[in-house]
XYZ file of C-alpha atoms in Angstrom:
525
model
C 35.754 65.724 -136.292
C 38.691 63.105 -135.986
C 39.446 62.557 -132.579
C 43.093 60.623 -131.889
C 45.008 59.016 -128.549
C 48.276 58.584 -128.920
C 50.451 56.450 -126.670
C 51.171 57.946 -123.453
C 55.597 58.356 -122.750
C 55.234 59.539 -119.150
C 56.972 56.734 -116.865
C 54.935 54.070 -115.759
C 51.795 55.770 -117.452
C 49.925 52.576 -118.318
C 46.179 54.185 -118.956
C 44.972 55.362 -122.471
C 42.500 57.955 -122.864
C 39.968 56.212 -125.439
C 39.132 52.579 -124.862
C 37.140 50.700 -127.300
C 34.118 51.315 -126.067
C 34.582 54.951 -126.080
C 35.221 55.252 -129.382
C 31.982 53.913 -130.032
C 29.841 56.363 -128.349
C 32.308 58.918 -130.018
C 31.238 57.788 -133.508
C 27.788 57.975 -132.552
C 28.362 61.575 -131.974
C 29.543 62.033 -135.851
C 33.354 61.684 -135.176
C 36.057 59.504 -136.250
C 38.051 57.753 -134.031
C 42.314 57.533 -134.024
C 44.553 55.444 -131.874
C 48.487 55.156 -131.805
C 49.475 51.835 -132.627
C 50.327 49.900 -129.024
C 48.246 52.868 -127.277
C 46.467 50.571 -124.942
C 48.241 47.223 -124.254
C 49.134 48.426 -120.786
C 45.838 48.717 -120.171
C 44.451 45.603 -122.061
C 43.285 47.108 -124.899
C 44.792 45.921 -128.223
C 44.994 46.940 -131.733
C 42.577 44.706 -133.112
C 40.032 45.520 -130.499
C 40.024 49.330 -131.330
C 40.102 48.328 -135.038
C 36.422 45.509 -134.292
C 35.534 49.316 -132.900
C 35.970 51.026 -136.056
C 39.483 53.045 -135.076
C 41.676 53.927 -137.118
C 45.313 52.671 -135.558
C 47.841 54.939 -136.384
C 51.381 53.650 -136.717
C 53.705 57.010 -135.301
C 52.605 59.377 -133.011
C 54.030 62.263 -135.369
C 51.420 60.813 -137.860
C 48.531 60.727 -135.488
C 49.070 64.320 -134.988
C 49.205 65.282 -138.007
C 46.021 63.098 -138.863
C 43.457 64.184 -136.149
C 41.775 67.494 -135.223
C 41.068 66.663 -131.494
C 43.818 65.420 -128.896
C 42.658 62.898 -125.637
C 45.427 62.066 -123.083
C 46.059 61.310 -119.569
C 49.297 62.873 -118.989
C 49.802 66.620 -120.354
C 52.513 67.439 -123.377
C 55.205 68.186 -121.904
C 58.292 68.728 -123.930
C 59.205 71.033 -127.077
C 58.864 68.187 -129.370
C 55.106 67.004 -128.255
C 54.200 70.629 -128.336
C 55.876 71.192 -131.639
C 53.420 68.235 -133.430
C 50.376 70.600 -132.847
C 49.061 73.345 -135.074
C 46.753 75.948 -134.517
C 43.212 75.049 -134.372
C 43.739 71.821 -132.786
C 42.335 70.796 -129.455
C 44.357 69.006 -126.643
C 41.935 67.327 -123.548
C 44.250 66.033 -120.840
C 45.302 66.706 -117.196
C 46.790 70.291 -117.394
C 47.822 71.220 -113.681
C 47.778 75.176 -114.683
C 47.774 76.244 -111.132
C 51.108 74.281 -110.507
C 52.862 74.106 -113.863
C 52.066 77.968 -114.857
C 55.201 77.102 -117.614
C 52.852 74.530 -119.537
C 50.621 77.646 -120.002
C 53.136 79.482 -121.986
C 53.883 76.174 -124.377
C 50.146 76.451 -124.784
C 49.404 79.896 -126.026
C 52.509 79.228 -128.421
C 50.981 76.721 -130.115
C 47.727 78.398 -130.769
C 46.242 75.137 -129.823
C 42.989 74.774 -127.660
C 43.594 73.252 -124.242
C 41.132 71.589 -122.172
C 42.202 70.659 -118.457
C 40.312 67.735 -116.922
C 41.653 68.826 -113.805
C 40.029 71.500 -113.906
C 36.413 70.625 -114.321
C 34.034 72.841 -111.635
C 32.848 70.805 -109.028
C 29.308 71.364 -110.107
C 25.967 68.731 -110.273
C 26.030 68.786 -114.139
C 29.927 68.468 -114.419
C 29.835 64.883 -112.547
C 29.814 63.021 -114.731
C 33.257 64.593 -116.187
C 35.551 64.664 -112.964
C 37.936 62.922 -113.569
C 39.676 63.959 -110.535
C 36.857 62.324 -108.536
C 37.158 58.536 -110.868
C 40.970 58.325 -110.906
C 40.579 59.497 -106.530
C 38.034 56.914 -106.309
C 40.420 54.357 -107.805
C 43.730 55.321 -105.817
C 41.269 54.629 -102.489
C 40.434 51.155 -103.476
C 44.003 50.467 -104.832
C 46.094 52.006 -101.723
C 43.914 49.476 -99.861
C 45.032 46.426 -101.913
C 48.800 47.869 -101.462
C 48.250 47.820 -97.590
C 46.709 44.319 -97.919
C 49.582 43.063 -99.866
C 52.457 44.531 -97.436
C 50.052 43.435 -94.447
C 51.108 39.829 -92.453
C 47.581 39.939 -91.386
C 43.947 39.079 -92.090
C 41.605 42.363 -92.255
C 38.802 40.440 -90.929
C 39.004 38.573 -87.209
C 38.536 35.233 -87.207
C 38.154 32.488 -84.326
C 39.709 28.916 -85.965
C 40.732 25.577 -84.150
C 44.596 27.397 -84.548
C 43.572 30.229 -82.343
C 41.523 34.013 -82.637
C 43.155 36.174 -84.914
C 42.225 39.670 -84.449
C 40.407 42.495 -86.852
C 42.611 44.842 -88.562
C 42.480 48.444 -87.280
C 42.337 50.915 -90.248
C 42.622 55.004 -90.111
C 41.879 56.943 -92.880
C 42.988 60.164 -92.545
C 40.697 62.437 -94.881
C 37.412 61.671 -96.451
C 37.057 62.986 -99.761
C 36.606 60.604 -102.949
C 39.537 58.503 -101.781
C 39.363 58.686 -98.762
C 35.665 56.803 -98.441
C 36.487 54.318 -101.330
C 38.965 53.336 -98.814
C 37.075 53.489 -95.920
C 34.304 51.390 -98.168
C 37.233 48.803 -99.037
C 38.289 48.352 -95.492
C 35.299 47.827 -93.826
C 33.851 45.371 -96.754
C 37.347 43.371 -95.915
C 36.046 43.617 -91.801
C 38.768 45.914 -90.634
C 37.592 47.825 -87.350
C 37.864 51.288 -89.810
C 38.903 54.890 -87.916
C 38.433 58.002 -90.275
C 39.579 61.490 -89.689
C 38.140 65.004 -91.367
C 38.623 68.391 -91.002
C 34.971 68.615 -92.212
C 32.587 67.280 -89.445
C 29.922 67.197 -91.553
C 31.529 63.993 -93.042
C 31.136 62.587 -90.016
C 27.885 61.061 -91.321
C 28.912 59.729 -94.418
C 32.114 57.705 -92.550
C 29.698 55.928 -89.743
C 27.016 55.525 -92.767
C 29.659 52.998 -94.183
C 30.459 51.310 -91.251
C 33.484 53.532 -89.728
C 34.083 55.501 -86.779
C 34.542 59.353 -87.026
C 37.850 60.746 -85.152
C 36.648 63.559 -83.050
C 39.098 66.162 -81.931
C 38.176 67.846 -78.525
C 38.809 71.272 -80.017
C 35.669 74.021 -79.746
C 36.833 75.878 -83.229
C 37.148 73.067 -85.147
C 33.528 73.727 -87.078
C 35.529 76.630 -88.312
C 37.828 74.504 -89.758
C 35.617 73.241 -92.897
C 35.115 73.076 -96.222
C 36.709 75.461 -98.860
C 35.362 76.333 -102.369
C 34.739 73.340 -105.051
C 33.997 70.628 -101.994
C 37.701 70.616 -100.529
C 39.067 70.983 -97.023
C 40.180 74.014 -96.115
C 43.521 74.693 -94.737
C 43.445 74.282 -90.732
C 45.027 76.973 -88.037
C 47.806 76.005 -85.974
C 46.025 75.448 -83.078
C 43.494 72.815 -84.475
C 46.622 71.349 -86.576
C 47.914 70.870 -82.547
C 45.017 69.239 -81.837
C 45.093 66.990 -84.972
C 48.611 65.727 -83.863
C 47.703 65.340 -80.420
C 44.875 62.647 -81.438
C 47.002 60.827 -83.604
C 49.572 60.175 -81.356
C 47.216 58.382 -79.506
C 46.291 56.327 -82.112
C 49.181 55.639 -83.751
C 50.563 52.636 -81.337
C 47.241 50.944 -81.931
C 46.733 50.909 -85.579
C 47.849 48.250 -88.248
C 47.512 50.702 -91.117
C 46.927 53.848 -91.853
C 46.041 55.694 -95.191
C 46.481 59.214 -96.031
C 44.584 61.168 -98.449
C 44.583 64.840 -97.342
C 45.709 67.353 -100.316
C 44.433 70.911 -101.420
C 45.032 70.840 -105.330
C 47.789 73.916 -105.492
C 49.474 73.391 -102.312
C 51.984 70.957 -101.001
C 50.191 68.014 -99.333
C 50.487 68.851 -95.499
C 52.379 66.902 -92.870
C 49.843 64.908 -90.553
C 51.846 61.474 -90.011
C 55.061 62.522 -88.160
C 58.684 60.533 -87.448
C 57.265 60.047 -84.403
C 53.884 58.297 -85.135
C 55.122 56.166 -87.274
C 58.300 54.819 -84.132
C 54.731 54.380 -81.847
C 53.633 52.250 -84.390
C 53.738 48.369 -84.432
C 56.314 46.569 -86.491
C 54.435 44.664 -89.469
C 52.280 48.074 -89.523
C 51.702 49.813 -93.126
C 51.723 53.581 -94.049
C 50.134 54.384 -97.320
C 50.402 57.617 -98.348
C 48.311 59.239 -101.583
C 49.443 62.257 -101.066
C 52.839 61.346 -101.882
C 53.449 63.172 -105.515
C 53.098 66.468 -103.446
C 55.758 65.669 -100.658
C 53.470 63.375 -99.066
C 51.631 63.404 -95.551
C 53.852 61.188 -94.403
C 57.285 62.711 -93.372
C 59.060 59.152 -94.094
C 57.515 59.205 -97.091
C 59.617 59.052 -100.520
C 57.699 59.772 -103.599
C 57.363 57.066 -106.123
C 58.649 54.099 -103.921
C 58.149 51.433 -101.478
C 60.457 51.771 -98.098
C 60.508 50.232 -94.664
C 61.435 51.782 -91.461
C 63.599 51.722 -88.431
C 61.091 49.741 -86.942
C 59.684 47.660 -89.246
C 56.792 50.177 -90.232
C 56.267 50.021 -94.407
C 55.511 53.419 -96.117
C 53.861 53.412 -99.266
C 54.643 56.289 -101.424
C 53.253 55.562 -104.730
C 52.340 58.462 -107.459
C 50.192 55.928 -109.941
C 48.002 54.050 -108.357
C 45.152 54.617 -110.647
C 47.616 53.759 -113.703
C 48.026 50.378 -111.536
C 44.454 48.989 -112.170
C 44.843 50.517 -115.899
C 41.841 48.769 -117.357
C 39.775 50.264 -114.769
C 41.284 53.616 -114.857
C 41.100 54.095 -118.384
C 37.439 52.596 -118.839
C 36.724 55.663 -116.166
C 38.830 58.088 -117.649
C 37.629 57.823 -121.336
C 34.041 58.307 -120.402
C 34.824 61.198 -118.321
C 36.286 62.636 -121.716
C 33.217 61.279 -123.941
C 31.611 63.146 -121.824
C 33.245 66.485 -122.566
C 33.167 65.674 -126.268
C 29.460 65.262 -125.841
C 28.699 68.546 -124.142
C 31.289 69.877 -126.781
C 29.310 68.331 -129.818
C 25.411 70.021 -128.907
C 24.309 68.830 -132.463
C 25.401 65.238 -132.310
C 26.864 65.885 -135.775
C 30.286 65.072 -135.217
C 30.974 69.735 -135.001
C 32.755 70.667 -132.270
C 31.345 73.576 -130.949
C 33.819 75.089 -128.786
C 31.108 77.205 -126.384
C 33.037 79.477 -123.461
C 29.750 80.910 -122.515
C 29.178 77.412 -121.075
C 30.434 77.544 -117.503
C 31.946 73.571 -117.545
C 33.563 74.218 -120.703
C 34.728 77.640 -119.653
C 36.190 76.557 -116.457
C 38.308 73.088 -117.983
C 39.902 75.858 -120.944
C 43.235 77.165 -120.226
C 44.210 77.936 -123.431
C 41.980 79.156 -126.448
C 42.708 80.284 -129.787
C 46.228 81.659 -128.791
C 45.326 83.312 -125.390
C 45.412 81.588 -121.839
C 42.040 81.701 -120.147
C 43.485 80.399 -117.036
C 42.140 81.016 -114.210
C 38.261 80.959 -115.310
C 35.515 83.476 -113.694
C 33.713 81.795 -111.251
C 30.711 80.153 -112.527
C 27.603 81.770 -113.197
C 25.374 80.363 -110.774
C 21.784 81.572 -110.950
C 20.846 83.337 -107.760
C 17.778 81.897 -105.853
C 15.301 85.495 -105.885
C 15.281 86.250 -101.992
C 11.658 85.898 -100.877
C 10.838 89.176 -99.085
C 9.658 88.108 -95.671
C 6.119 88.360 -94.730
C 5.279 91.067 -91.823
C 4.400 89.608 -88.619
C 0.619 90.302 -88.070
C -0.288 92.356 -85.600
C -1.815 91.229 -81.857
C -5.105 91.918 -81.457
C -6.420 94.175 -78.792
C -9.060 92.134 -76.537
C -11.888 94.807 -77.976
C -10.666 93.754 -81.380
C -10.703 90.346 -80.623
C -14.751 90.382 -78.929
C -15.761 92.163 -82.033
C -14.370 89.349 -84.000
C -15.804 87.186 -81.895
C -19.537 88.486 -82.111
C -19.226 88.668 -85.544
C -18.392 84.932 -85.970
C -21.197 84.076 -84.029
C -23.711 86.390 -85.668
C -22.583 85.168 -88.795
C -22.866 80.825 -87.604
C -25.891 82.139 -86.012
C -27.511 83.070 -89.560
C -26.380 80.339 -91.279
C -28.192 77.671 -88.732
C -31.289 79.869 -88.969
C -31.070 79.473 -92.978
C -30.331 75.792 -92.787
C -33.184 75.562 -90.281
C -35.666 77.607 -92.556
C -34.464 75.551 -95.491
C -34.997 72.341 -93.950
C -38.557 73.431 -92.610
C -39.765 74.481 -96.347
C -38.325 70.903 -97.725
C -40.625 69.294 -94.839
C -43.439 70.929 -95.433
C -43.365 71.001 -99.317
C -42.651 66.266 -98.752
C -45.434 66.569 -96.166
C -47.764 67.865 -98.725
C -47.382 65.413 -101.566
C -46.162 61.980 -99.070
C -48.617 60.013 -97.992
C -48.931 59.295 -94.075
C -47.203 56.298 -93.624
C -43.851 57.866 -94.915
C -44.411 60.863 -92.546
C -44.729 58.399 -89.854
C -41.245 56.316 -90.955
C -39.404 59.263 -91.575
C -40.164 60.761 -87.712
C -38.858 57.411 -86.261
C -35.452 57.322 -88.795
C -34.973 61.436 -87.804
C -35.649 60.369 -83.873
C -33.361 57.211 -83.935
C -30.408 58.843 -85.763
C -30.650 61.540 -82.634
C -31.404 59.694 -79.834
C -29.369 56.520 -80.903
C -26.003 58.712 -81.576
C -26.206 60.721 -78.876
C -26.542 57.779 -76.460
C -23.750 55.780 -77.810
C -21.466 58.793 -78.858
C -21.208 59.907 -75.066
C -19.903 57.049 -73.761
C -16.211 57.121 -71.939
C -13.644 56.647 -74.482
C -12.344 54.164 -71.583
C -14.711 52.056 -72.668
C -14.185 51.825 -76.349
C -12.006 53.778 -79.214
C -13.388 56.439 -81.086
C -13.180 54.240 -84.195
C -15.614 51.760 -82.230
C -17.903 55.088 -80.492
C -18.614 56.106 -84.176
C -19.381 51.889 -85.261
C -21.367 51.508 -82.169
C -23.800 55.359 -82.820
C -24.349 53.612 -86.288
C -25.551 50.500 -84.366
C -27.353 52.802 -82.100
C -29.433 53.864 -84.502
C -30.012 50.379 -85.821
C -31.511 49.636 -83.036
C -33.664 52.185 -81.917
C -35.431 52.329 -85.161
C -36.146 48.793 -85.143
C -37.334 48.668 -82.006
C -40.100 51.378 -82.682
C -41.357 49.083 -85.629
C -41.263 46.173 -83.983
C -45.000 46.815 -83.004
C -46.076 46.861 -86.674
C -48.850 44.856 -87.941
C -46.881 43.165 -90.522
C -45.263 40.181 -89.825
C -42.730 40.475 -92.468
C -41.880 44.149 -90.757
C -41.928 42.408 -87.230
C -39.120 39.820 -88.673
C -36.619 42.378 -89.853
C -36.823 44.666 -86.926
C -36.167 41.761 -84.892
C -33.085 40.482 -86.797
C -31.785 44.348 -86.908
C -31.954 44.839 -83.114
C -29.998 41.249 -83.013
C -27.476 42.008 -85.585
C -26.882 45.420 -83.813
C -26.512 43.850 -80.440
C -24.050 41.165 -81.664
C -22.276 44.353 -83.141
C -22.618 46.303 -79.772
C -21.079 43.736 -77.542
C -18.547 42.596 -79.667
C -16.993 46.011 -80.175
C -16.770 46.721 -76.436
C -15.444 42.546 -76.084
C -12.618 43.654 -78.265
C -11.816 47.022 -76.933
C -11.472 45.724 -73.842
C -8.824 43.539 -74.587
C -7.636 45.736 -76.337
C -7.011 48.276 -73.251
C -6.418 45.477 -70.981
C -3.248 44.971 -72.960
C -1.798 48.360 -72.075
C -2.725 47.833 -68.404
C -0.147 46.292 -66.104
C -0.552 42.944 -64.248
């Protein structure tokens, strides 16, 4: 399959959707690679490198799509023209917005082209690795922190120098989703004193995890104010919204910067940052706002540009922050869509198999073979067989439980007998073949492994651990034993029952030497 990127026209666009690297895990799946000539020199990437990676470089765009079979861009097509370089059959994989450009769906099924919204990815554990939505958020964190740093007149960090203290930044983030902790992880890593705000109080983990403090609202319904489907916030009721205000008009006169990152993907990004938090807060202060290409959170807030306020306040209002740290972006972006193009190539063989039975690839179509598939079914998620619960046994009655009672003991009872009756047999059936003197040694080992545990075993565990009772019945039996043979006519017997009771004794005393210091250093002076 020949798989092309052409340049992207949208303003300020500087990412690419296949970097050289890319394209080389592409052609290990069996396709061939295309790039429009200039594609990627806003993002770093030149000609030459995508040729040293075996790409084609196309010189016109018109050509390119004419050339290739498969589309990759950031940006969707957009106008007549773009749409009228496709023919059916082809396959487009870009950012789509269906939900909020319901026109570009139309443009689409004209074509006859395949469509293939990376926007639209389910938020599902094998899908990770192609939401892209996730990278490019995790990128506009870590960038709108840089933008506040550069419009700051302040270290993050405090610092005590021979010039004076200079105080920590104080940072709130307001939302924690992907950008929202890649900026709390920023901030604190600079050693800003980091605030963070969620609907979700479940987050509230994650934030102090990395350093942070969570906001809390004092608001009893605000656990009912949580997630939504696909791992979003959910919108919030006007009286927790109240709330929400309320807290951050307390805050506002005492922070340096804040960043916003709240947005529900369909909806206009709410207003949390009001006229009046930002006149409470500090001149020299910064406002960044990532929610600012749908209306922003901020109500100063003017998409696309930089402004300062009546106070001194500067409000960020950026729409590409990920397309300024292209080469990053990009490098993300492009393996997000190798990605796709490997799940969409099962064979490795360079055939793109085109499978809407497969609930990722289902869910990112909105357009296939001529028809819109947008919105997809909700994906088939294989449900967990309910264990049926196990009846709670019934209470005995106390006759019930005597019966059961004098049957376990009529049952131990016969199998101590049996043991008994076996051991007696074994005895007799040694006794006849052994000669004397082994009758005689084994009634003094039998009598010292009872007496000598028994003795030792029952002393106070105030006296010595259990570890040291069980040592010390071993010793016991050391002991006892030798002593009975100590009387033996054999000098060479006499010796080692002598050296035994010694060795025991030394183990004896010892044990309850150290167990008393031991205990004595749990008893107070």
């Amino acid at each position: 399959m020949k798989i092309g990127a052409p340049r992207e026209t949208f303003e300020g666009e500087s990412r690419v959707a296949m970097t050289p690297d890319s394209a080389l895990q592409l052609q290990k799946l069996g396709h061939t690679c295309f790039i429009e000539a200039g594609a990627g020199d806003a993002a770093g990437f030149s000609d030459e490198a995508y040729r040293k990676a075996g790409v084609t470089v196309i010189p016109t765009v018109a050509e390119l799509f004419a050339e290739v079979d498969f589309i990759v861009k950031v940006r969707p097509l957009v106008t007549d023209e773009e749409h009228g370089w496709l023919r059916k059959g082809q396959t487009v994989i870009s950012f789509f917005y269906p939900g909020q450009h319901p026109d570009r769906l139309e443009l689409a099924k004209e074509t006859g082209a395949n469509f293939i919204a990376m926007d639209m990815v389910p938020r599902i554990s094998r899908a990770q690795k192609m939401d892209a939505l996730s990278s490019m958020a995790n990128i506009a964190g870590y960038r709108a922190v840089m933008e506040a740093a550069n419009n700051f007149g302040r270290f993050f960090t405090g610092q005590v120098t021979a010039a004076g203290k200079v105080p920590p930044a104080k940072v709130l983030i307001v939302g924690a989703g992907v950008a929202g902790l890649a900026a709390i992880g920023t901030t604190t890593a600079l050693g800003a004193i980091t605030y963070a705000f969620d609907v979700r109080p479940e987050v509230a983990e994650q934030i102090e995890s990395m350093g942070a403090e969570f906001v809390y609202l004092d608001f009893e319904e605000k656990t009912q104010d949580g997630a939504a489907a696909g791992g979003y916030a959910a919108p919030s009721s006007p009286e927790f919204r109240e709330a929400q205000l309320k807290k951050f008009r307390e805050l506002a006169p005492d922070m340096d910067i804040v960043i916003t990152t709240a947005l529900i993907p369909g909806r206009d990004a709410p207003k949390l940052w009001l006229a009046d938090m930002v006149a409470a807060m500090k001149r020299g202060s910064v406002v960044v706002d990532l929610a600012a290409e749908r209306g922003g959170n901020c109500d100063l807030t003017v998409p696309g540009e930089k402004i300062v306020s009546e106070n001194g306040v500067t409000i960020i209002g950026y729409n590409d922050f990920p397309s300024r740290m292209a080469t990053q972006a990009s490098q993300l972006y492009a393996t997000n869509i190798r990605h796709m193009i490997t799940d969409l190539t099962p064979g490795k063989d360079g055939v793109i198999v085109h499978n809407m039975e497969d609930d990722v690839i289902r869910g990112a179509t909105v357009a296939f073979e001529g028809a819109v598939t947008f919105p997809p079914p909700p994906p088939k998620i294989k449900a967990i067989a309910a264990h049926k619960p196990k009846e709670k046994a019934k209470e005995p009655t106390p006759e019930e439980r005597k019966a059961a009672e004098k049957a376990a003991f009529r049952k131990a009872t016969r199998q101590q007998v049996t043991l008994l009756a076996v051991g007696t047999a074994l005895l007799l059936l040694v006794g006849t073949v052994a000669p004397a003197s082994f009758m005689s040694h084994f009634v003094v080992f039998a009598l010292s492994c009872f007496v000598g545990f028994q003795v030792i075993w029952n002393v106070s565990h105030s006296l010595h651990t259990p570890l040291m009772a069980v040592t010390n019945a071993i010793s016991g039996i050391v002991i006892l034993g030798a002593l009975l043979q100590v009387g033996s006519g054999s000098w060479l017997v006499v010796v080692l029952a002598a050296l035994s009771v010694l060795i025991a004794t030394v183990n004896i005393v010892g044990g309850f030497l150290v167990t008393r210091r031991m205990l004595a250093m749990f008893q107070k002076s």
